[in-house]
Each structure stands twice: as C-alpha cells, then as structure tokens.
Coordinates of C-alpha atoms in Angstrom, one line a residue:
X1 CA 0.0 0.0 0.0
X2 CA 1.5 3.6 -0.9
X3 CA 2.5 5.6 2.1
X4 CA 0.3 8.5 1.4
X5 CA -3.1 6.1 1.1
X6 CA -5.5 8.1 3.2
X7 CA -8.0 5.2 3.5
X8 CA -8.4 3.7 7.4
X9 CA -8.4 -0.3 7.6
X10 CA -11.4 -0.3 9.7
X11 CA -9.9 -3.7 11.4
X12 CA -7.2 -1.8 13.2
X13 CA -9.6 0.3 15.2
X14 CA -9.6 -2.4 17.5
X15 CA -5.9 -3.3 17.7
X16 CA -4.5 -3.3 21.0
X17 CA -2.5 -0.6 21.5
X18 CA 1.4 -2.3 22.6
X19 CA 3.3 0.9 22.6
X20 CA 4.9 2.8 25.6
X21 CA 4.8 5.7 24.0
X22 CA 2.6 6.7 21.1
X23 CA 3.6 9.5 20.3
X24 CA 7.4 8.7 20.4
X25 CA 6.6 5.8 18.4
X26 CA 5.2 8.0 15.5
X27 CA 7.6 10.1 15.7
X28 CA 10.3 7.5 15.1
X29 CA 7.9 5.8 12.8
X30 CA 8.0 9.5 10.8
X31 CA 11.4 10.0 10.4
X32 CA 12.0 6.3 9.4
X33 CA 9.6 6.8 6.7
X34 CA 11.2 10.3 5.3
X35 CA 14.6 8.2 4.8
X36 CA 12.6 6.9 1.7
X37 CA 10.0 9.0 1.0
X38 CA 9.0 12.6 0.7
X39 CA 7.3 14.8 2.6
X40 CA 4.3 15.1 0.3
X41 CA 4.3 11.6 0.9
X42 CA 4.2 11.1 4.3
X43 CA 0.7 10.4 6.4
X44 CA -0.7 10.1 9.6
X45 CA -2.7 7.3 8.6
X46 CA 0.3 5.3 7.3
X47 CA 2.3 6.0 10.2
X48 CA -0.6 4.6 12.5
X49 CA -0.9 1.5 10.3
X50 CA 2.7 1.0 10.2
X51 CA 2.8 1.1 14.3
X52 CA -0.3 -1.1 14.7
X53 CA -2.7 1.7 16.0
X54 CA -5.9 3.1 15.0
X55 CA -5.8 6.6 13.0
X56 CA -7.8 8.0 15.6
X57 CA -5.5 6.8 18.9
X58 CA -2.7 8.9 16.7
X59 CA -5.2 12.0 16.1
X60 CA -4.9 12.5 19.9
X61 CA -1.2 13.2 19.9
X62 CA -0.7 14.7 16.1
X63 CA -4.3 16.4 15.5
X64 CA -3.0 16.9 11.7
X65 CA -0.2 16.0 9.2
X66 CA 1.2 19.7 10.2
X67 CA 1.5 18.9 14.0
X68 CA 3.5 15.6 13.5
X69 CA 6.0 17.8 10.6
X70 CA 6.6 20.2 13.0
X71 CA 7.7 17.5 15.6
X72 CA 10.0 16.1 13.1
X73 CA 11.3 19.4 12.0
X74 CA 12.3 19.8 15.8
X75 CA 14.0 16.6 15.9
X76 CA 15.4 16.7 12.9
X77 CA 17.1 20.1 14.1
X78 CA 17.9 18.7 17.2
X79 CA 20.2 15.4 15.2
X80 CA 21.8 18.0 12.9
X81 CA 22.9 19.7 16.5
X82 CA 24.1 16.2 17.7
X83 CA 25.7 15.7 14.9
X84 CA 27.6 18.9 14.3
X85 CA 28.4 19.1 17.9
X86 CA 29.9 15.4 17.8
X87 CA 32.3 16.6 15.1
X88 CA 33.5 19.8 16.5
X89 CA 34.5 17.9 19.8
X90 CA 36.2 15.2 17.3
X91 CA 38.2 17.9 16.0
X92 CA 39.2 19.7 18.5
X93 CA 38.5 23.7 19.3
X94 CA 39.2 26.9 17.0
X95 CA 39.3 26.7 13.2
X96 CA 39.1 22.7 12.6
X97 CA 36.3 22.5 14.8
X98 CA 34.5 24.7 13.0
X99 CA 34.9 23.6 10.0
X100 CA 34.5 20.4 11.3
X101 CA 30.3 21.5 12.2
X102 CA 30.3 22.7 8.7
X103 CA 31.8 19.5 7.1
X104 CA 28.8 18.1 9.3
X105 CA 25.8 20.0 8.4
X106 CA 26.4 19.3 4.7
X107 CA 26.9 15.7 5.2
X108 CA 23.6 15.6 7.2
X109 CA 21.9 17.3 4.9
X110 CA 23.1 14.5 2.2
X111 CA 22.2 11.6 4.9
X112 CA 18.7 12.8 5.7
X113 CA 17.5 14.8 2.6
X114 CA 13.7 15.2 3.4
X115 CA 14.3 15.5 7.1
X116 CA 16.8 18.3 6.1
X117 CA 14.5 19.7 3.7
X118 CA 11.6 19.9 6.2
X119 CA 13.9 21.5 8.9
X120 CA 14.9 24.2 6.1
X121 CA 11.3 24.6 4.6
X122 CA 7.9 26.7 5.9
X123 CA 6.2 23.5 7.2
X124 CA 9.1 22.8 9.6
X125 CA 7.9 25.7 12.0
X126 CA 10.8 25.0 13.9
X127 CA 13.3 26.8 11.4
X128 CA 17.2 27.6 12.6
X129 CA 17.0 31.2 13.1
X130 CA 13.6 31.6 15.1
X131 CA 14.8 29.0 17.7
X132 CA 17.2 28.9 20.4
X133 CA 18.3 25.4 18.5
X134 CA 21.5 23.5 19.4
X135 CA 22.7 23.8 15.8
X136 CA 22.2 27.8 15.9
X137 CA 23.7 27.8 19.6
X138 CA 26.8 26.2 18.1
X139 CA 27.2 28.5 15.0
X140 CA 26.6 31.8 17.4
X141 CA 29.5 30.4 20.4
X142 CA 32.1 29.4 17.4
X143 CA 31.6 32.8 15.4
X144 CA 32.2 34.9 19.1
X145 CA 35.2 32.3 19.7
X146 CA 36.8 32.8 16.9
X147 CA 36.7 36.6 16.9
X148 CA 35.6 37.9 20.0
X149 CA 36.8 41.4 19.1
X150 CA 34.1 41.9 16.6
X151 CA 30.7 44.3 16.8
X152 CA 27.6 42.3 17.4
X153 CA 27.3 43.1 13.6
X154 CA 30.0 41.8 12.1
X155 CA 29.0 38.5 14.2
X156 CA 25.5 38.5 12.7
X157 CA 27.1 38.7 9.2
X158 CA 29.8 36.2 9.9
X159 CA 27.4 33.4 11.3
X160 CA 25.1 34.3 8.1
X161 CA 28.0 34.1 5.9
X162 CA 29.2 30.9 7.7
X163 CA 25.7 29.1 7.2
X164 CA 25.1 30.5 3.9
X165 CA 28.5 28.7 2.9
X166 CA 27.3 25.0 4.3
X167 CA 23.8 25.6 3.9
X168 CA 24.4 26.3 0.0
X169 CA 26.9 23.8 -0.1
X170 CA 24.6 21.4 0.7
X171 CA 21.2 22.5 -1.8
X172 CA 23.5 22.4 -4.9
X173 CA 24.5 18.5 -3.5
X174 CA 21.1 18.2 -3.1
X175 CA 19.8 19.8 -5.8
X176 CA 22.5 17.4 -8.5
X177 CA 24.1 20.5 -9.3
X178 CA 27.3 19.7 -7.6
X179 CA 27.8 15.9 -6.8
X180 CA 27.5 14.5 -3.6
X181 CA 31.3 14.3 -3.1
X182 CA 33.5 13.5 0.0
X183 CA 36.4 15.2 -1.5
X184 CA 34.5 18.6 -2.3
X185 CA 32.8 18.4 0.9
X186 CA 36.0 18.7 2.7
X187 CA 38.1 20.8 0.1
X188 CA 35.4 23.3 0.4
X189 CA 34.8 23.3 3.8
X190 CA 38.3 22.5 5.3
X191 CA 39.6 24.8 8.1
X192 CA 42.3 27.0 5.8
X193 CA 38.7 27.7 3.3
X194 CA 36.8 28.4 5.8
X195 CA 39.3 30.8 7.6
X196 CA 40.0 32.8 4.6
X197 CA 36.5 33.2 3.9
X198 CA 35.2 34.3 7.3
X199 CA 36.6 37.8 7.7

C-alpha cells in the first residue's frame, strides 16, 4: 500500500495498542519513513498502520499531518545539533572544529535529505534562526570564539556568511548541481577555506 493512502483499515480500530509511548513511536515511525520517501508523501494514517494503532489513537497526539512535521522538523534540528556538535569535539577547538560542524551540516543534509529539507522549509515551524536550537547555539559560540573582538554586527554577518556557505553547499549537492562528493565536501569546507573566507 502507498505511504500516502488516506483510507483507514477499519480492522485496526480495535488493535490493541502495545506501545509505551505513542507518540514517540510516531515520531520515530515518521522519520523512518522520510529516509525513503518525501514529505508530500508522508501520512498520519500510514504511520498509524505501520505502528499497529488506529488513525484515531494517533489523532490525539498529532491532531493533523502539520502537527506531527513540525515535531519532526524539531528533531530533525535537534540530530543535525548532535551531529555537528559530535564533530567539532572530534576535531578539536578553533578553526578545525569549526569547519568540522560545517563538514557536518552538509553531510547531514546528504544523509537525511527530506528530514533536512523539512527543517529548512515553511512547514518545519521550527526553522534555525527563530529557535534557540542546538545547531544555531553552536554556529553563534564558534563565530564569538573565533573573533571575540568583533561588533555584534559583524557577528551576525559572519554566522550568516558561515551558514550560507554550508547551507548552499549542501542544496547544490542536493539539488545534482554539484555531486555528492566527499572530497568537495572537505576541500570546500576545510579549516584553511573556511578561515580565509570568514573575515
């Protein structure tokens, strides 16, 4: 059956419901199925077959298709953080560390390209710049690190430059317009690049 079928199998009404946590377990169930899928794709409906409950017992936690994309936007946002935060420490502080996040933005964005997409798009309500979001937290403490004599500014423009430079990185890999390439990744993004163009 399709993932975006919006019939109900009548029969699962009844199923008894197994799961510790239903709304954690849609969530998952979410994400899982935007590793193969789109986001036009994606429904309640199939997500609540897939988990073995009733459409309605998942109406209760995720009212509409909007509620449950915003919770995956937010976790979505919240793996790029790990992610990005996991590399910096693996590189160590200053410069490499840096572009060590960036190096790990772009490959998230390759590993998770509908999740990415959703985070990056107006039905991910949870967007980078209007939260207080682990990934944003990083890019504002690295920027002030790595020049702490600057205006509050030139900091705004330097993390905007510094996301615009990942961030576009990773639509044109996206987008087939640059391949999906290791080597580029880190020839673009490594630590002497990045420090010339951050200034």
């Amino acid at each position: 059956m399709a993932i975006n079928d919006n019939s109900v199998n009548i029969g699962d009404i009844d199923k008894p419901y197994h799961h510790g946590d239903l709304k954690e377990a849609a969530l998952s169930e979410g994400l899982r199925l935007l590793e193969s899928s789109s986001v036009e794709e994606l429904s309640l409906r199939a997500i609540a077959r897939n988990i073995g409950v009733s459409a309605t017992a998942l109406y209760r936690h995720y009212p509409d298709k909007k509620a449950l994309l915003s919770a995956i936007a937010a976790e979505g946002l919240a793996r790029l953080g790990v992610a990005q935060t996991a590399a910096m420490r693996n590189a160590g502080d200053g410069m490499e560390g840096f572009a060590a996040a960036g190096r790990a933005y772009v490959r998230f964005a390759l590993a998770h390209p509908a999740v990415f997409r959703l985070v990056m798009s107006s039905e991910g309500t949870t967007l980078p710049e209007k939260g207080d979001t682990t990934a944003m937290q990083l890019l504002k403490s690295s920027v002030a690190a790595l020049s702490p004599e600057k205006s509050e500014q030139a900091h705004a423009v330097s993390v905007l430059r510094a996301w615009s430079m990942v961030h576009g990185l990773a639509m044109l890999m996206l987008d087939k317009r640059v391949d999906p390439d290791d080597a580029i990744i880190d020839a673009m993004l490594s630590a002497d690049y990045v420090r010339n163009g951050f200034g």
